[in-house]
Tab-separated table of C-alpha atoms in Angstrom:
chain	number	residue	atom	x	y	z
A	686	MET	CA	-40.147	-12.091	-30.012
A	687	VAL	CA	-37.459	-14.441	-28.746
A	688	SER	CA	-38.503	-17.003	-26.153
A	689	LEU	CA	-35.383	-18.173	-24.323
A	690	LEU	CA	-35.949	-21.461	-22.554
A	691	ARG	CA	-34.474	-22.627	-19.303
A	692	ASN	CA	-32.385	-25.768	-19.341
A	693	THR	CA	-34.852	-28.556	-19.983
A	694	ALA	CA	-34.488	-31.938	-18.323
A	695	PHE	CA	-34.850	-34.924	-20.597
A	696	SER	CA	-35.515	-38.578	-20.013
A	697	LEU	CA	-37.238	-41.513	-21.641
A	698	ASP	CA	-40.473	-40.199	-20.149
A	699	THR	CA	-40.329	-37.203	-22.523
A	700	MET	CA	-39.693	-39.325	-25.627
A	701	THR	CA	-42.600	-40.666	-27.659
A	702	PHE	CA	-41.668	-42.855	-30.627
A	703	LEU	CA	-44.083	-43.002	-33.570
A	704	PRO	CA	-43.265	-46.386	-35.170
A	705	ASP	CA	-46.364	-46.292	-37.371
A	706	LYS	CA	-44.864	-43.299	-39.191
A	707	ILE	CA	-41.500	-44.823	-40.089
A	708	LYS	CA	-40.184	-43.673	-43.458
A	709	THR	CA	-37.406	-45.248	-45.501
A	710	ARG	CA	-35.478	-44.088	-48.530
A	711	GLU	CA	-32.709	-45.515	-50.649
A	712	VAL	CA	-29.517	-43.500	-51.023
A	713	VAL	CA	-26.358	-44.014	-53.044
A	714	GLY	CA	-23.198	-43.828	-50.981
A	715	LYS	CA	-19.523	-44.050	-51.800
A	716	ALA	CA	-18.497	-46.210	-54.744
A	717	GLY	CA	-22.116	-46.215	-55.929
A	718	LYS	CA	-23.259	-48.573	-53.185
A	719	LYS	CA	-26.958	-48.339	-52.398
A	720	THR	CA	-28.201	-48.386	-48.822
A	721	THR	CA	-31.567	-47.920	-47.128
A	722	ILE	CA	-32.031	-45.327	-44.386
A	723	GLY	CA	-35.032	-45.369	-42.068
A	724	TYR	CA	-36.437	-42.474	-40.041
A	725	VAL	CA	-38.510	-42.917	-36.876
A	726	PRO	CA	-40.301	-39.694	-35.847
A	727	PHE	CA	-40.681	-39.028	-32.142
A	728	GLY	CA	-41.887	-36.274	-29.863
A	729	MET	CA	-39.646	-34.617	-27.309
A	730	SER	CA	-39.475	-31.234	-25.613
A	731	ALA	CA	-37.021	-28.612	-26.861
A	732	ILE	CA	-33.664	-28.216	-25.097
A	733	GLN	CA	-31.603	-25.034	-24.870
A	734	LEU	CA	-27.849	-25.585	-25.179
A	735	GLY	CA	-26.508	-22.854	-22.926
A	736	SER	CA	-27.585	-21.455	-19.580
A	737	ASP	CA	-28.192	-17.847	-20.672
A	738	ARG	CA	-27.919	-15.386	-23.563
A	739	ASN	CA	-24.149	-15.089	-23.153
A	740	ASP	CA	-23.525	-18.836	-23.156
A	741	ARG	CA	-22.979	-19.112	-26.911
A	742	MET	CA	-21.156	-21.664	-29.062
A	743	LEU	CA	-18.636	-20.897	-31.794
A	744	SER	CA	-19.395	-21.983	-35.354
A	745	PRO	CA	-15.929	-22.424	-36.907
A	746	TYR	CA	-17.179	-23.406	-40.385
A	747	GLY	CA	-20.528	-21.631	-40.682
A	748	LEU	CA	-23.547	-23.149	-42.399
A	749	SER	CA	-22.865	-25.973	-44.847
A	750	ARG	CA	-23.603	-25.614	-48.547
A	751	LEU	CA	-25.879	-27.743	-50.689
A	752	HIS	CA	-24.250	-31.112	-51.285
A	753	PRO	CA	-23.139	-31.418	-54.928
A	754	GLU	CA	-25.144	-34.634	-55.393
A	755	LYS	CA	-28.386	-32.885	-54.404
A	756	THR	CA	-30.402	-30.490	-56.547
A	757	GLU	CA	-32.737	-29.216	-53.818
A	758	ASP	CA	-32.618	-29.441	-50.064
A	759	HIS	CA	-34.078	-27.008	-47.552
A	760	LYS	CA	-31.871	-28.226	-44.705
A	761	ARG	CA	-28.245	-27.475	-43.860
A	762	ASP	CA	-25.771	-28.551	-41.162
A	763	LEU	CA	-24.192	-26.292	-38.550
A	764	GLN	CA	-21.277	-27.491	-36.417
A	765	LEU	CA	-20.860	-25.811	-33.032
A	766	VAL	CA	-17.983	-26.071	-30.565
A	767	VAL	CA	-19.400	-27.320	-27.258
A	768	LYS	CA	-18.335	-26.561	-23.698
A	769	MET	CA	-17.994	-29.186	-20.980
A	770	GLU	CA	-21.419	-28.475	-19.431
A	771	GLN	CA	-23.022	-28.842	-22.851
A	772	VAL	CA	-21.028	-32.004	-23.553
A	773	ASN	CA	-22.366	-33.619	-20.381
A	774	LYS	CA	-25.926	-32.637	-21.282
A	775	LEU	CA	-25.645	-33.979	-24.822
A	776	ARG	CA	-24.033	-37.241	-23.730
A	777	GLU	CA	-26.755	-37.810	-21.154
A	778	MET	CA	-29.349	-37.140	-23.832
A	779	GLU	CA	-27.685	-39.565	-26.250
A	780	ILE	CA	-27.657	-42.292	-23.595
A	781	ASN	CA	-31.430	-41.871	-23.381
A	782	PHE	CA	-31.707	-42.120	-27.174
A	783	GLN	CA	-29.775	-45.380	-27.126
A	784	ASP	CA	-31.903	-46.786	-24.303
A	785	GLY	CA	-35.038	-45.878	-26.234
A	786	PHE	CA	-33.723	-47.404	-29.451
A	787	TYR	CA	-32.835	-50.704	-27.820
A	788	GLN	CA	-36.269	-51.159	-26.282
A	789	PRO	CA	-38.272	-53.875	-28.110
A	790	ASN	CA	-39.060	-52.315	-31.467
A	791	SER	CA	-39.332	-53.660	-34.968
A	792	TRP	CA	-36.349	-51.584	-36.092
A	793	ALA	CA	-34.126	-52.240	-33.054
A	794	ASP	CA	-30.979	-54.279	-33.506
A	795	LYS	CA	-28.352	-54.703	-30.789
A	796	ASN	CA	-25.707	-55.051	-33.497
A	797	LYS	CA	-26.186	-51.490	-34.746
A	798	THR	CA	-23.619	-48.905	-33.633
A	799	PHE	CA	-24.733	-45.553	-32.248
A	800	ALA	CA	-23.458	-42.578	-34.281
A	801	SER	CA	-22.994	-39.654	-31.915
A	802	ALA	CA	-23.705	-36.075	-33.010
A	803	LEU	CA	-20.526	-35.125	-31.119
A	804	LYS	CA	-17.380	-35.092	-33.252
A	805	GLU	CA	-13.739	-34.254	-32.594
A	806	THR	CA	-12.413	-31.520	-34.915
A	807	GLU	CA	-9.366	-29.271	-35.117
A	808	HIS	CA	-11.361	-26.746	-33.067
A	809	GLY	CA	-12.323	-29.204	-30.333
A	810	LEU	CA	-15.454	-31.242	-29.734
A	811	THR	CA	-18.409	-30.117	-31.827
A	812	VAL	CA	-22.084	-30.982	-32.158
A	813	LYS	CA	-23.905	-30.996	-35.511
A	814	VAL	CA	-27.393	-29.505	-35.645
A	815	LYS	CA	-29.782	-29.332	-38.582
A	816	VAL	CA	-30.908	-25.853	-39.720
A	817	HIS	CA	-34.163	-25.634	-41.683
A	818	LEU	CA	-34.107	-22.892	-44.322
A	819	PRO	CA	-37.032	-20.460	-44.928
A	820	GLU	CA	-38.346	-22.684	-47.761
A	821	HIS	CA	-38.826	-25.584	-45.336
A	822	GLU	CA	-42.325	-26.186	-43.940
A	823	ASP	CA	-40.917	-25.789	-40.406
A	824	PRO	CA	-38.047	-23.270	-40.702
A	825	THR	CA	-35.535	-22.559	-37.947
A	826	LYS	CA	-36.186	-19.221	-36.238
A	827	ILE	CA	-33.073	-17.036	-36.245
A	828	TYR	CA	-32.522	-13.832	-34.247
A	829	ILE	CA	-29.584	-11.406	-34.036
A	830	PHE	CA	-28.003	-11.043	-30.597
A	831	ASP	CA	-27.928	-7.446	-29.338
A	832	ALA	CA	-26.233	-6.799	-26.011
A	833	GLU	CA	-27.867	-3.359	-25.783
A	834	ARG	CA	-31.448	-4.597	-26.079
A	835	PRO	CA	-33.702	-7.112	-24.276
A	836	PRO	CA	-34.508	-10.350	-26.153
A	837	GLU	CA	-38.008	-9.205	-27.107
A	838	GLU	CA	-36.433	-6.417	-29.180
A	839	TRP	CA	-33.892	-8.546	-31.049
A	840	LYS	CA	-34.223	-8.395	-34.818
A	841	LYS	CA	-34.871	-11.423	-36.973
A	842	GLY	CA	-31.921	-12.872	-38.832
A	843	THR	CA	-31.476	-15.354	-41.673
A	844	HIS	CA	-29.340	-18.409	-42.366
A	845	GLU	CA	-26.890	-16.066	-44.109
A	846	ASP	CA	-25.920	-14.737	-40.662
A	847	LEU	CA	-24.555	-18.180	-39.703
A	848	THR	CA	-21.071	-17.493	-41.039
A	849	PRO	CA	-17.694	-18.918	-39.952
A	850	GLY	CA	-16.733	-17.387	-36.607
A	851	SER	CA	-20.271	-16.501	-35.563
A	852	GLU	CA	-21.497	-17.545	-32.108
A	853	SER	CA	-24.916	-19.007	-31.388
A	854	LEU	CA	-27.232	-19.834	-28.521
A	855	VAL	CA	-29.212	-22.767	-29.876
A	856	THR	CA	-32.449	-24.409	-28.814
A	857	ILE	CA	-32.608	-27.898	-30.291
A	858	LYS	CA	-35.506	-30.272	-30.747
A	859	PRO	CA	-34.552	-33.896	-31.428
A	860	ASP	CA	-36.531	-34.620	-34.564
A	861	ASN	CA	-36.007	-38.094	-35.980
A	862	LEU	CA	-34.183	-41.249	-35.054
A	863	TRP	CA	-32.435	-42.554	-38.168
A	864	PHE	CA	-31.017	-46.002	-38.810
A	865	ASN	CA	-29.410	-48.027	-41.571
A	866	GLU	CA	-27.960	-51.518	-41.841
A	867	THR	CA	-25.106	-50.896	-39.402
A	868	SER	CA	-25.772	-47.817	-37.287
A	869	PHE	CA	-28.304	-45.349	-35.904
A	870	GLY	CA	-28.422	-41.819	-34.538
A	871	VAL	CA	-30.644	-38.808	-33.907
A	872	VAL	CA	-31.278	-35.685	-35.996
A	873	LEU	CA	-30.932	-32.588	-33.787
A	874	LYS	CA	-33.054	-29.851	-35.344
A	875	ALA	CA	-32.194	-26.251	-34.466
A	876	LYS	CA	-35.547	-24.807	-33.422
A	877	ILE	CA	-34.292	-21.349	-32.410
A	878	ILE	CA	-30.878	-19.765	-32.995
A	879	VAL	CA	-29.731	-16.490	-31.444
A	880	VAL	CA	-26.605	-15.564	-33.380
A	881	LYS	CA	-23.860	-13.064	-32.666
A	882	ARG	CA	-22.507	-12.176	-36.070
A	883	ASN	CA	-18.834	-12.440	-36.901
A	884	GLU	CA	-17.935	-9.021	-38.272
A	885	GLY	CA	-14.286	-9.836	-38.862
A	886	ARG	CA	-12.600	-12.994	-40.060
A	887	SER	CA	-14.583	-14.801	-42.744
A	888	SER	CA	-12.888	-18.194	-42.546
A	889	PHE	CA	-11.382	-20.457	-39.917
A	890	GLY	CA	-9.262	-22.578	-42.217
A	891	ILE	CA	-11.868	-24.671	-44.054
A	892	GLU	CA	-13.787	-22.608	-46.583
A	893	ASP	CA	-17.124	-23.598	-48.102
A	894	MET	CA	-17.264	-26.755	-46.032
A	895	ILE	CA	-19.784	-29.334	-47.213
A	896	LEU	CA	-21.038	-31.500	-44.337
């Protein structure tokens, strides 16, 4: 059964950082340079991007593939074109993330630059959300939109339904605050996705995009 949320207000009062559970890992970036990335878990209520079942966002590229440098990863990226109302909501949310980050914390550094989840693309402004595959311990719930049926009768879908040109109503749950030597940002986990399949065009110009 699909549980569609109402628009959820967010503020620093709904954010609970868990600094005692910080995790770090070393990654190899471009030119073989090693860097350390830290993750700060925090609790926050889920937020629905879209006012109702018809307020969906276009996915021009579909779900990303496994990065060639990784052998196993149960998470993928999904870029969604956002509308002005959603842009305002996301920007307000990101302001709160920045305010929370800059509060006195052991990892806080005023010199770090905030990396927004909003990006300009050839299709307009998009937001990147993280989709957890079925193998993940906390997989994203995916349902197929059906205009002829009520939400409680929508069938379950899979990540394979998130193809280029599909449209999604997404409920996100900010999951982790990440930081490295120069910047920081927030992982936006897709908790629930209601997808309207794209039955026609299979590509929007960039095939097999790796994000």
